[in-house]
Every structure is written in C-alpha cells, then in structure tokens.
Coordinates of C-alpha atoms (C1' of nucleotides) in Angstrom, one line a residue:
Chain A
X23 CA 136.1 -81.9 -86.4
X24 CA 139.3 -81.3 -88.3
X25 CA 142.6 -82.8 -87.0
X26 CA 145.3 -80.5 -85.9
X27 CA 147.9 -79.6 -88.5
X28 CA 150.6 -79.5 -85.9
X29 CA 152.7 -82.4 -84.6
X30 CA 152.8 -83.0 -80.9
X31 CA 154.7 -80.4 -79.1
X32 CA 158.5 -80.8 -79.4
X33 CA 158.3 -83.7 -81.9
X34 CA 160.4 -83.7 -85.0
X35 CA 159.0 -82.8 -88.4
X36 CA 161.4 -81.7 -91.1
X37 CA 160.5 -80.1 -94.4
X38 CA 163.0 -80.8 -97.2
X39 CA 164.9 -77.6 -96.7
X40 CA 165.4 -78.2 -93.0
X41 CA 166.1 -81.8 -93.5
X42 CA 168.8 -81.0 -96.0
X43 CA 170.6 -78.9 -93.3
X44 CA 170.2 -81.6 -90.7
X45 CA 171.5 -84.2 -93.1
X46 CA 174.5 -82.1 -93.8
X47 CA 175.3 -81.9 -90.1
X48 CA 174.7 -85.6 -89.4
X49 CA 176.7 -86.7 -92.5
X50 CA 179.6 -84.5 -91.4
X51 CA 179.5 -86.0 -87.9
X52 CA 179.5 -89.5 -89.4
X53 CA 182.4 -88.7 -91.6
X54 CA 184.5 -87.5 -88.7
X55 CA 183.7 -90.7 -86.8
X56 CA 184.5 -93.0 -89.7
X57 CA 187.8 -91.1 -90.3
X58 CA 188.8 -92.0 -86.8
X59 CA 187.9 -95.6 -87.2
X60 CA 184.6 -95.6 -85.3
X61 CA 181.8 -98.0 -86.3
X62 CA 178.1 -97.2 -86.3
X63 CA 175.7 -99.0 -84.0
X64 CA 172.1 -98.6 -82.9
X65 CA 169.9 -99.7 -80.1
X66 CA 166.2 -99.8 -79.2
X67 CA 164.2 -96.6 -78.7
X68 CA 162.0 -98.3 -76.1
X69 CA 164.0 -99.5 -73.0
X70 CA 163.2 -100.8 -69.5
X71 CA 162.7 -97.9 -67.2
X72 CA 165.2 -99.4 -64.8
X73 CA 168.1 -99.0 -67.2
X74 CA 168.0 -95.2 -66.7
X75 CA 166.7 -95.1 -63.1
X76 CA 170.0 -96.4 -61.8
X77 CA 172.7 -94.1 -63.2
X78 CA 171.4 -91.3 -65.4
X79 CA 170.3 -88.9 -62.7
X80 CA 167.1 -88.2 -60.9
X81 CA 165.3 -85.7 -63.2
X82 CA 166.3 -87.3 -66.4
X83 CA 164.8 -90.7 -65.7
X84 CA 162.0 -89.3 -63.5
X85 CA 160.4 -86.1 -64.4
X86 CA 161.9 -85.6 -67.8
X87 CA 161.1 -89.0 -69.4
X88 CA 158.5 -90.5 -71.6
X89 CA 157.7 -93.5 -69.6
X90 CA 154.6 -95.8 -69.6
X91 CA 153.5 -99.3 -68.8
X92 CA 153.3 -101.5 -71.9
X93 CA 150.6 -104.1 -72.6
X94 CA 152.7 -106.7 -70.9
X95 CA 152.8 -104.7 -67.7
X96 CA 156.5 -103.6 -68.1
X97 CA 157.7 -100.2 -67.0
X98 CA 159.3 -98.8 -70.2
X99 CA 160.8 -95.5 -71.3
X100 CA 161.6 -93.9 -74.5
X101 CA 165.4 -93.6 -74.2
X102 CA 166.4 -90.1 -73.0
X103 CA 170.1 -90.9 -73.9
X104 CA 172.1 -93.6 -75.5
X105 CA 175.0 -94.5 -73.2
X106 CA 173.2 -97.0 -70.9
X107 CA 172.0 -99.0 -73.9
X108 CA 175.5 -99.0 -75.3
X109 CA 176.9 -100.2 -72.0
X110 CA 174.4 -103.1 -72.0
X111 CA 175.2 -104.0 -75.6
X112 CA 178.9 -104.2 -74.8
X113 CA 178.3 -106.1 -71.6
X114 CA 176.2 -108.7 -73.4
X115 CA 178.9 -109.5 -76.0
X116 CA 181.1 -112.3 -74.6
X117 CA 183.7 -112.3 -77.3
X118 CA 183.9 -108.6 -78.1
X119 CA 187.4 -107.4 -79.0
X120 CA 188.2 -104.6 -76.6
X121 CA 188.5 -101.8 -76.9
X122 CA 185.5 -101.0 -79.1
X123 CA 185.1 -97.6 -80.7
X124 CA 181.5 -97.0 -81.7
X125 CA 179.3 -94.1 -82.7
X126 CA 175.6 -93.7 -83.2
X127 CA 173.0 -91.1 -84.2
X128 CA 170.0 -92.0 -82.0
X129 CA 166.7 -90.2 -81.7
X130 CA 166.2 -89.6 -78.0
X131 CA 163.2 -88.4 -76.0
X132 CA 162.8 -86.1 -73.0
X133 CA 159.6 -84.8 -71.7
X134 CA 160.3 -81.1 -71.0
X135 CA 159.0 -77.8 -72.2
X136 CA 160.4 -77.0 -75.6
X137 CA 162.5 -73.9 -76.1
X138 CA 165.3 -72.8 -78.3
X139 CA 167.7 -75.7 -78.7
X140 CA 165.6 -77.9 -76.5
X141 CA 162.8 -80.2 -77.9
X142 CA 161.2 -83.4 -76.9
X143 CA 162.5 -85.6 -79.7
X144 CA 166.0 -85.0 -80.8
X145 CA 169.0 -86.5 -82.5
X146 CA 172.0 -86.9 -80.2
X147 CA 175.2 -88.0 -81.8
X148 CA 177.2 -90.3 -79.5
X149 CA 180.8 -91.4 -79.8
X150 CA 182.4 -93.8 -77.3
X151 CA 185.4 -96.0 -76.6
X152 CA 184.9 -98.9 -74.2
X153 CA 187.5 -101.2 -72.8
X154 CA 190.4 -98.8 -72.5
X155 CA 191.5 -97.1 -69.2
X156 CA 194.2 -95.2 -70.9
X157 CA 194.1 -91.4 -71.1
X158 CA 194.7 -92.0 -74.8
X159 CA 191.0 -92.8 -75.0
X160 CA 190.0 -89.4 -73.5
X161 CA 192.4 -87.8 -75.9
X162 CA 191.1 -89.7 -78.9
X163 CA 187.4 -88.7 -78.3
X164 CA 188.4 -85.1 -77.8
X165 CA 190.4 -85.2 -81.0
X166 CA 187.4 -86.4 -82.8
X167 CA 185.4 -83.5 -81.3
X168 CA 188.1 -81.1 -82.3
X169 CA 188.1 -82.6 -85.8
X170 CA 184.3 -82.1 -86.0
X171 CA 184.7 -78.4 -85.2
X172 CA 187.5 -78.1 -87.7
X173 CA 185.5 -79.8 -90.5
X174 CA 182.6 -77.4 -89.9
X175 CA 185.2 -74.6 -90.1
X176 CA 184.4 -73.2 -86.7
X177 CA 187.1 -70.8 -85.7
X178 CA 188.6 -71.5 -82.2
X179 CA 187.4 -68.1 -81.0
X180 CA 183.7 -69.1 -81.0
X181 CA 183.8 -72.2 -78.8
X182 CA 185.7 -73.8 -76.0
X183 CA 186.1 -77.4 -74.7
X184 CA 186.1 -77.1 -71.0
X185 CA 187.2 -80.2 -69.1
X186 CA 187.8 -81.3 -65.5
X187 CA 187.7 -84.5 -63.6
X188 CA 185.2 -85.8 -61.1
X189 CA 187.8 -87.9 -59.3
X190 CA 190.0 -84.9 -59.0
X191 CA 187.2 -82.6 -57.8
X192 CA 186.1 -85.1 -55.2
X193 CA 189.6 -85.3 -54.0
X194 CA 190.2 -81.5 -54.1
X195 CA 186.9 -80.8 -52.4
X196 CA 187.8 -83.2 -49.6
X197 CA 191.1 -81.4 -49.2
X198 CA 189.1 -78.1 -49.0
X199 CA 187.2 -79.6 -46.1
X200 CA 184.0 -80.5 -47.9
X201 CA 182.3 -83.3 -46.1
X202 CA 181.2 -86.3 -48.3
X203 CA 177.6 -85.8 -47.3
X204 CA 177.5 -82.3 -48.8
X205 CA 179.6 -83.1 -51.9
X206 CA 176.6 -83.5 -54.2
X207 CA 175.2 -80.2 -53.2
X208 CA 178.6 -78.5 -53.7
X209 CA 179.0 -80.1 -57.1
X210 CA 175.6 -78.8 -58.0
X211 CA 176.5 -75.3 -56.8
X212 CA 179.7 -75.4 -58.8
X213 CA 177.8 -76.4 -61.9
X214 CA 175.6 -73.2 -61.6
X215 CA 178.5 -70.8 -61.3
X216 CA 178.4 -69.3 -64.8
X217 CA 174.7 -68.8 -64.7
X218 CA 174.5 -66.6 -61.6
X219 CA 175.7 -63.3 -60.3
X220 CA 178.9 -63.4 -58.2
X221 CA 177.4 -62.6 -54.8
X222 CA 174.4 -64.8 -55.3
X223 CA 176.6 -67.7 -56.2
X224 CA 178.9 -67.1 -53.2
X225 CA 175.9 -67.3 -51.0
X226 CA 174.7 -70.5 -52.6
X227 CA 178.1 -72.1 -52.3
X228 CA 178.4 -71.1 -48.6
X229 CA 175.0 -72.7 -48.1
X230 CA 176.0 -75.9 -49.8
X231 CA 179.3 -76.1 -47.9
X232 CA 177.7 -75.2 -44.6
X233 CA 180.8 -73.1 -43.8
X234 CA 182.1 -69.9 -45.3
X235 CA 185.8 -70.8 -44.8
X236 CA 185.3 -74.0 -46.7
X237 CA 183.3 -72.1 -49.3
X238 CA 186.2 -69.7 -49.7
X239 CA 188.5 -72.5 -50.5
X240 CA 186.1 -74.1 -52.9
X241 CA 185.7 -70.7 -54.7
X242 CA 189.5 -70.5 -55.0
X243 CA 189.6 -74.0 -56.4
X244 CA 186.9 -73.3 -59.0
X245 CA 188.5 -70.1 -60.2
X246 CA 191.9 -71.7 -60.5
X247 CA 192.9 -70.8 -64.0
X248 CA 195.8 -73.0 -64.4
X249 CA 197.2 -76.3 -63.1
X250 CA 200.4 -74.6 -62.2
X251 CA 198.6 -72.2 -59.8
X252 CA 200.7 -72.3 -56.6
X253 CA 197.7 -72.4 -54.3
X254 CA 196.3 -75.4 -56.2
X255 CA 199.6 -77.2 -56.3
X256 CA 200.0 -76.7 -52.6
X257 CA 196.4 -78.0 -52.0
X258 CA 196.9 -81.1 -54.2
X259 CA 200.4 -82.1 -53.1
X260 CA 200.9 -85.9 -53.5
X261 CA 197.5 -86.4 -55.1
X262 CA 197.3 -89.1 -57.8
X263 CA 194.0 -87.6 -59.1
X264 CA 195.9 -84.3 -59.6
X265 CA 198.8 -86.1 -61.4
X266 CA 196.2 -87.6 -63.7
X267 CA 194.8 -84.2 -64.8
X268 CA 198.3 -82.7 -65.1
X269 CA 199.2 -85.6 -67.4
X270 CA 196.1 -85.2 -69.5
X271 CA 196.7 -81.5 -69.7
X272 CA 200.2 -82.3 -71.0
X273 CA 198.7 -84.6 -73.7
X274 CA 196.3 -81.9 -74.9
X275 CA 199.1 -79.4 -75.1
X276 CA 201.5 -81.7 -76.9
X277 CA 198.9 -82.5 -79.5
X278 CA 198.0 -78.9 -79.8
X279 CA 194.4 -79.0 -78.8
X280 CA 194.3 -75.4 -77.7
X281 CA 190.5 -75.1 -77.6
X282 CA 190.5 -77.6 -74.7
X283 CA 191.0 -75.8 -71.4
X284 CA 191.0 -77.1 -67.8
X285 CA 187.9 -75.7 -66.2
X286 CA 187.3 -76.8 -62.6
X287 CA 183.7 -75.5 -62.9
X288 CA 182.8 -78.3 -65.3
X289 CA 180.9 -81.0 -63.5
X290 CA 178.3 -82.4 -65.9
X291 CA 174.9 -83.6 -64.9
X292 CA 174.8 -87.3 -65.5
X293 CA 175.5 -89.4 -62.4
X294 CA 177.6 -92.1 -64.1
X295 CA 180.6 -90.0 -64.9
X296 CA 183.6 -90.9 -62.7
X297 CA 186.7 -89.5 -64.2
X298 CA 187.5 -86.8 -66.8
X299 CA 184.5 -84.9 -67.8
X300 CA 184.2 -82.3 -70.6
X301 CA 181.8 -80.1 -72.5
X302 CA 181.8 -77.9 -75.5
X303 CA 180.2 -74.5 -75.2
X304 CA 179.6 -71.5 -77.5
X305 CA 181.7 -68.7 -76.2
X306 CA 179.7 -66.1 -78.0
X307 CA 176.7 -66.3 -75.7
X308 CA 174.2 -66.7 -78.4
X309 CA 173.7 -70.3 -77.5
X310 CA 174.3 -70.5 -73.8
X311 CA 173.8 -74.2 -73.4
X312 CA 176.5 -76.8 -73.9
X313 CA 176.5 -78.3 -77.3
X314 CA 178.2 -81.4 -76.2
X315 CA 178.9 -83.2 -72.9
X316 CA 181.0 -86.3 -72.1
X317 CA 183.4 -88.0 -69.9
X318 CA 184.6 -91.3 -68.5
X319 CA 182.3 -93.8 -66.9
X320 CA 183.9 -96.7 -65.0
X321 CA 180.9 -98.5 -63.6
X322 CA 178.2 -98.5 -66.2
X323 CA 179.0 -101.8 -67.9
X324 CA 179.5 -103.4 -64.5
X325 CA 175.7 -103.0 -63.9
X326 CA 175.1 -105.9 -66.2
X327 CA 177.3 -108.5 -64.5
X328 CA 180.8 -109.0 -63.3
X329 CA 182.6 -107.4 -66.2
X330 CA 184.4 -104.2 -65.3
X331 CA 184.7 -102.3 -68.5
X332 CA 185.5 -98.6 -68.4
X333 CA 184.2 -96.3 -71.1
X334 CA 184.7 -92.7 -72.3
X335 CA 182.6 -90.8 -74.7
X336 CA 180.3 -87.9 -75.4
X337 CA 176.9 -86.9 -76.6
X338 CA 176.4 -84.0 -78.9
X339 CA 173.0 -82.5 -79.7
X340 CA 172.5 -82.3 -83.5
X341 CA 169.9 -79.5 -83.0
X342 CA 172.1 -77.4 -80.6
X343 CA 175.1 -77.9 -83.0
X344 CA 172.9 -76.8 -86.0
X345 CA 171.8 -73.7 -84.1
X346 CA 175.4 -72.9 -83.3
X347 CA 176.5 -73.4 -86.9
X348 CA 173.6 -71.2 -88.1
X349 CA 174.4 -68.5 -85.6
X350 CA 177.9 -68.2 -87.1
X351 CA 176.8 -68.7 -90.7
X352 CA 178.7 -72.0 -91.0
X353 CA 176.1 -73.8 -93.0
X354 CA 177.2 -73.4 -96.6
X355 CA 174.8 -71.9 -99.1
X356 CA 175.3 -74.9 -101.3
X357 CA 173.6 -77.0 -98.6
X358 CA 170.8 -74.5 -98.0
X359 CA 170.0 -73.9 -101.6
X360 CA 170.9 -77.3 -103.1
X361 CA 168.9 -78.1 -106.2
X362 CA 167.2 -81.5 -106.3
X363 CA 168.3 -82.1 -109.9
X364 CA 170.6 -81.0 -112.6
X365 CA 168.0 -81.0 -115.4
X366 CA 164.2 -80.5 -115.7
X367 CA 162.4 -82.1 -118.5
X368 CA 159.6 -79.9 -119.7
X369 CA 156.8 -81.7 -121.4
X370 CA 154.8 -79.8 -124.0
X371 CA 151.7 -81.9 -124.0
X372 CA 150.4 -85.2 -122.7
X373 CA 151.4 -86.8 -126.1
X374 CA 155.1 -86.4 -125.2
X375 CA 155.0 -87.9 -121.6
X376 CA 156.3 -91.3 -122.7
X377 CA 159.1 -89.7 -124.8
X378 CA 160.0 -87.5 -121.9
X379 CA 160.1 -90.5 -119.6
X380 CA 162.5 -92.3 -122.0
X381 CA 164.7 -89.3 -122.0
X382 CA 164.7 -89.2 -118.2
X383 CA 165.7 -92.8 -118.1
X384 CA 168.6 -92.1 -120.5
X385 CA 169.9 -89.2 -118.4
X386 CA 169.5 -91.1 -115.1
X387 CA 171.5 -94.0 -116.5
X388 CA 174.3 -91.6 -116.9
X389 CA 174.1 -90.6 -113.3
X390 CA 172.4 -87.3 -113.9
X391 CA 169.7 -86.2 -111.6
X392 CA 166.6 -85.5 -113.7
X393 CA 163.2 -84.2 -112.7
X394 CA 160.5 -84.8 -115.3
X395 CA 157.5 -82.5 -115.3
X396 CA 154.4 -84.0 -113.7
X397 CA 152.4 -80.8 -113.3
X398 CA 151.0 -80.8 -116.9
X399 CA 151.0 -77.0 -116.8
X400 CA 151.8 -74.7 -119.6
X401 CA 155.4 -74.6 -120.8
X402 CA 156.2 -71.3 -119.2
X403 CA 154.9 -72.5 -115.8
X404 CA 157.2 -75.5 -116.2
X405 CA 160.1 -73.3 -116.6
X406 CA 159.1 -71.4 -113.5
X407 CA 158.9 -74.6 -111.6
X408 CA 162.5 -75.5 -112.6
X409 CA 163.6 -72.0 -111.6
X410 CA 161.9 -72.4 -108.2
X411 CA 163.8 -75.6 -107.6
X412 CA 167.1 -74.0 -108.6
X413 CA 167.5 -76.5 -111.4
X414 CA 170.1 -75.0 -113.8
X415 CA 169.0 -76.6 -117.1
X416 CA 165.7 -77.3 -118.8
X417 CA 165.2 -79.7 -121.8
X418 CA 161.9 -79.3 -123.7
X419 CA 160.2 -82.3 -125.2
X420 CA 157.6 -81.6 -127.9
X421 CA 156.5 -83.2 -131.2
X422 CA 159.5 -81.7 -133.1
X423 CA 162.0 -83.1 -130.7
X424 CA 160.4 -86.5 -130.7
X425 CA 160.5 -86.6 -134.5
X426 CA 164.0 -85.3 -135.1
X427 CA 165.7 -86.8 -131.9
X428 CA 167.3 -83.4 -131.3
X429 CA 166.5 -81.6 -128.1
X430 CA 166.9 -78.0 -127.0
X431 CA 168.4 -77.5 -123.6
X432 CA 168.3 -74.1 -122.0
X433 CA 170.7 -73.0 -119.2
X434 CA 168.5 -70.8 -117.0
X435 CA 171.3 -68.7 -115.5
X436 CA 172.4 -67.2 -118.9
X437 CA 169.5 -68.2 -121.2
X438 CA 171.9 -70.0 -123.6
X439 CA 170.2 -72.8 -125.6
X440 CA 172.1 -75.8 -126.7
X441 CA 170.6 -78.2 -129.3
X442 CA 171.7 -81.9 -129.7
X443 CA 171.0 -85.5 -129.3
X444 CA 170.5 -87.1 -125.9
X445 CA 174.1 -88.3 -125.9
X446 CA 175.4 -84.8 -126.6
X447 CA 173.2 -83.3 -123.9
X448 CA 174.3 -85.9 -121.4
X449 CA 177.9 -85.3 -122.1
X450 CA 177.4 -81.5 -121.7
X451 CA 175.7 -82.1 -118.3
X452 CA 178.4 -84.3 -116.8
Chain B
rG15 C1' 156.8 -77.7 -62.7
rU16 C1' 157.8 -71.8 -62.4
rG17 C1' 157.9 -66.9 -64.7
rG18 C1' 157.4 -63.5 -69.1
rG19 C1' 155.6 -62.6 -74.1
rU20 C1' 152.6 -63.4 -78.5
rG21 C1' 148.1 -65.3 -81.1
rU22 C1' 144.6 -61.2 -87.4
rA23 C1' 145.2 -64.3 -95.1
rG24 C1' 149.9 -69.6 -97.0
rU25 C1' 153.8 -66.2 -94.7
rU26 C1' 155.6 -61.5 -92.3
rC27 C1' 152.9 -58.0 -90.1
rA28 C1' 149.5 -53.2 -89.7
rG29 C1' 144.7 -52.2 -87.7
rU30 C1' 143.4 -45.0 -84.4
rU31 C1' 139.0 -43.2 -78.0
rG32 C1' 135.0 -50.0 -79.6
rG33 C1' 131.7 -48.5 -85.6
rU34 C1' 131.0 -54.1 -91.4
rA35 C1' 138.9 -56.8 -92.3
rG36 C1' 144.1 -54.2 -94.6
rA37 C1' 149.4 -54.2 -96.8
rG38 C1' 154.1 -56.5 -98.6
rC39 C1' 155.7 -61.2 -100.0
rC40 C1' 153.9 -65.9 -101.8
rC41 C1' 150.2 -68.3 -104.9
rC42 C1' 146.7 -68.2 -109.3
rU43 C1' 145.1 -66.0 -114.4
rG44 C1' 146.3 -63.0 -118.5
rA45 C1' 149.5 -59.7 -121.6
rU46 C1' 153.4 -63.9 -124.1
rU47 C1' 148.1 -70.3 -127.2
rG48 C1' 156.7 -74.0 -127.7
rU49 C1' 160.5 -71.2 -123.1
rG50 C1' 161.8 -68.9 -116.6
rG51 C1' 163.7 -64.2 -114.2
rU52 C1' 161.9 -58.0 -115.1
rU53 C1' 157.4 -55.3 -115.9
rC54 C1' 152.1 -54.4 -116.2
rA55 C1' 146.7 -55.7 -115.5
rG56 C1' 143.6 -58.6 -112.7
rG57 C1' 142.3 -62.5 -109.0
rU58 C1' 142.0 -66.4 -104.9
rG59 C1' 142.5 -66.4 -99.8
rG60 C1' 140.6 -64.7 -92.8
rU61 C1' 134.8 -68.2 -87.6
rC62 C1' 140.7 -61.9 -86.1
rG63 C1' 143.3 -69.2 -81.5
rC64 C1' 138.8 -71.0 -78.8
rC65 C1' 134.7 -70.2 -75.2
rG66 C1' 131.9 -66.9 -72.4
rG67 C1' 130.9 -61.7 -70.6
rU68 C1' 130.1 -56.2 -71.2
rU69 C1' 127.8 -53.1 -75.3
rC70 C1' 123.1 -50.8 -79.9
rA71 C1' 127.9 -52.5 -81.8
rA72 C1' 134.1 -56.2 -80.0
rG73 C1' 140.1 -57.8 -83.8
rC74 C1' 140.2 -53.9 -79.9
rC75 C1' 137.4 -54.0 -73.2
rC76 C1' 136.8 -58.1 -69.2
rG77 C1' 137.1 -63.4 -67.5
rG78 C1' 138.5 -68.2 -68.7
rU79 C1' 140.9 -71.6 -71.8
rC80 C1' 144.3 -73.6 -75.5
rA81 C1' 148.5 -73.1 -78.6
rC82 C1' 153.2 -71.2 -79.7
rC83 C1' 157.8 -68.5 -78.4
rC84 C1' 161.4 -67.0 -74.7
rA85 C1' 163.7 -67.7 -70.0
rC86 C1' 164.2 -70.7 -65.4
rC87 C1' 164.6 -76.0 -63.7
rC88 C1' 167.3 -79.8 -66.1
rC89 C1' 170.1 -81.0 -70.0
rA90 C1' 172.1 -82.5 -76.1

RNA sequence: GUGGGUGUAGUUCAGUUGGUAGAGCCCCUGAUUGUGGUUCAGGUGGUCGCCGGUUCAAGCCCGGUCACCCACCCCA
C-alpha cells in the first residue's frame, strides 16, 4: 500500500517558493529585533505539561495541545507558545543582567482544526523585555512592533494596535459593580464584542454581569472612545490604574505612535497577563484574527522560585502576518520571483562537464551564484531550464570554448551575446 | 468538539434526464542534431477520494467513510 503524499494535517511543509516568502518575513522580523538591541534565544520544543497548565489558560494547555507521556512516564507537551519557557530560562539564570531584551522564532504546536491562518505547527515570533517595570518597556516593544509594520511598508490605514490594561479593567469593572466572582465571565464577554451583533452581545453581557444596570455601565466602559471621556474620568476618579493608562497613552502620543489606540475591549486570552495588554489587528476585515498579541506579565517568572521579575512582550504569528502582507500585496515581487542564481552554465556534452565545473568554481569564488547544468538535456532545453528559474544569463561550455578559453554568455532578457574570458565574464556579472 | 462546502489528469476546472472520460495550462517529443521566449505538429498522463447499495448500465442516484477548504470554539 502506497504511503500518503500529504503531511499530517496542519503540519508545515514548504516548497522553495513558499519558503522564500516565509524567510523574507522572518528575516525582516529578525532585522527589526536586532535594530532595537534584542538578542535571539531558543528553547526546547518538548516541555513538561505542567509548565503550561498553570498560566497559559485552560483550552490552550488542555484541549488544544499536543501532549503525551514519554518513555520515562513524564507528561510532556509540544510547546503551544514560548513565553513560559522564556520565563523559566530567565528564572534559572542567577547572574543575568536585568533587564534582558530577547527575541525568538520558535515553532509552536496547537492541536486544533486547521483553517485560514490557523495551523497545527506554526512559527510564532516572540519579543520580550524582562526585568523592567517601567512603562518604557511597554513603549519599547510597541515601538518595535510599529517598526515592523513600517519596514513592511504597511500603511497605517490597514491595521490598528489596540491596547488596554488588565489591571485597569479589573479596577474599572469593580467600580461598575461587577463582582469578583463574575469578572472572568465579563472579561470573556468583552472579548467577544466585535464578533457579535449588538443585541446578542448586550444579552450575553447582561448574563455575565447578572444585572442589567451593571451591564449598562460595563457597556459604556467598553465603548469609551477616549481617556478624556467625562463619564470615564468620573468613574475612575482617584484610580492609580487609570493614571497608569493615561500616562502610557501620553507616551504613545508624544512618540507619535498613532496606530496604537486605547481599546477597552482588548482583553487577550492568555491568563498570565496582568497589566497593559495589546493586539494588532487587520482593519480591512480580510484577516479577522489578531496578527499579534502581547502584554505585561508580572507573575510568570515567580513560578520558578522567589524571584519576582516582571516581563512584557508579544507573540506574532508568522503565518497570519504573511497572509496579511499578501492580502495587501506587500510581499515584493523580487522576493516571490527571486532567481536562485545569476548565471546558468549550459554544458554541451558529457565531455565538457569537468570544464563547466571549473568555470563554476571560478565564478563562485568571485561571489557569483552559479547553477551548472546537471540535466544532460539538449542545449535548447538547458536554456529553457535557465529561463524557468528566472536566471538572467547563460554561459555555454562546448569543445570550442574549452579549446580557446573564450566563452559566450547570453543575456536572456535581450538576447545579447557577450564573448570573453572567464575573468571578463565575471567582471561583467558583478 | 460544532456547523457548512468541495472531492474528476501534475494543476485549474467542465462533464446534459444515468449510456464506454474532456478542455485550458503544465510537462514530454519534433520542426530548430551549439542557444530560451513566439508559433506549428504530435504525445504522455485519470481505480472520477474510498467502501458498499440501486440499475442491463453509475463520475452522475442512495448509504457510509476518509480527506481537504471555510466558519465557530480558542488563539498567533
């Protein structure tokens, strides 16, 4: 019985053309990180199940995970996200100079049904600062995020960075009369607002609040468009959590990050966020999921001992970002159609293979990317091969060339033929 | 886990009330035996997802099953 030609559902497999696009995206992300002084790290793909059970959130660690018992009887999991591993790595380093600014491009795994922008094995770019409690850390990571969008030439009109604060929302909800016991349900209801019709959502919210008067207040809170809203200022009088988001809003304005807007409806799913939270969404509606989610987590590093180290960072889906970029034609043609070489060496007959190889070595030493024919087909087919690859020049090696040391190089775009020694050809190619 | 859609050549798809399987593109060969693109002539390639049922006869009808896609849940 023949084996299936398909990979397991949702697992990555990249043909060169697809891989080139993904590489362009990840290279750009790395560049933005490095420009902001972030250093790359990596962690294990297989982790103890308990690492995620504690703080990641019920579904992520439970239903949506690849977990199994290994041969030593340990409950293990293929990491569904990176941040807990990062927290452990930082907690384990006794002499680490804080704060640290690290980034990573891990493969992560979630067992869910694949759909557009959601697969089971995916790259998730992560960028974090640990060991700083200053709002400057939040600002810095959002600046990197903004820098990423700028480098991809995404105009501000097609995306938005919505942000809020868990601390603030907990405080504000309490002031609205939401009981602590129903807070989680209310958060969950708030999170769903944009996905539902108005009346349905109102009903859901009233359900979660167990009171329509409280629900009305929560609805007003979530729809507050600005921090200077009189109703909001009245509600939050004397609140330090409100002061914090006003201060952060001021920082964003002063730096000129106009794509970041205060959005009380932003809650984020992961349980470990405690302070500022944010997400980046496509405003065009073509990709209705968030491309990126992040925030501050105060208690994650503390899980590994007595150290209290606060962190702030975000995860960004390479696949979701790529779909976003493709939707708006932001992947350059030069990436999509990149040729694998500058020159193709056509070999007339098996007698010239060694000479062609020597010529290839010569060009490669000069830093020129050279593809030597290995098909053994007729000369015309070799030219077609070069054409298919998008290679711009073809040098033919036959008995005449080997004897005289002069080679003919044809530029495929205009058909012009140049004849010369390897040195002359090389100079022309550079 | 829930709901909807689609499975026919490498690929994109057509296929009439059930009557022996089709097109474009791609690929291969030649015209052009040392030079690509355009053109022309020819050619390869399908257990119609799989299993069963109805029928003289099934790509088409019925039942089941699997796979993929989309949406929900959740999230990158």
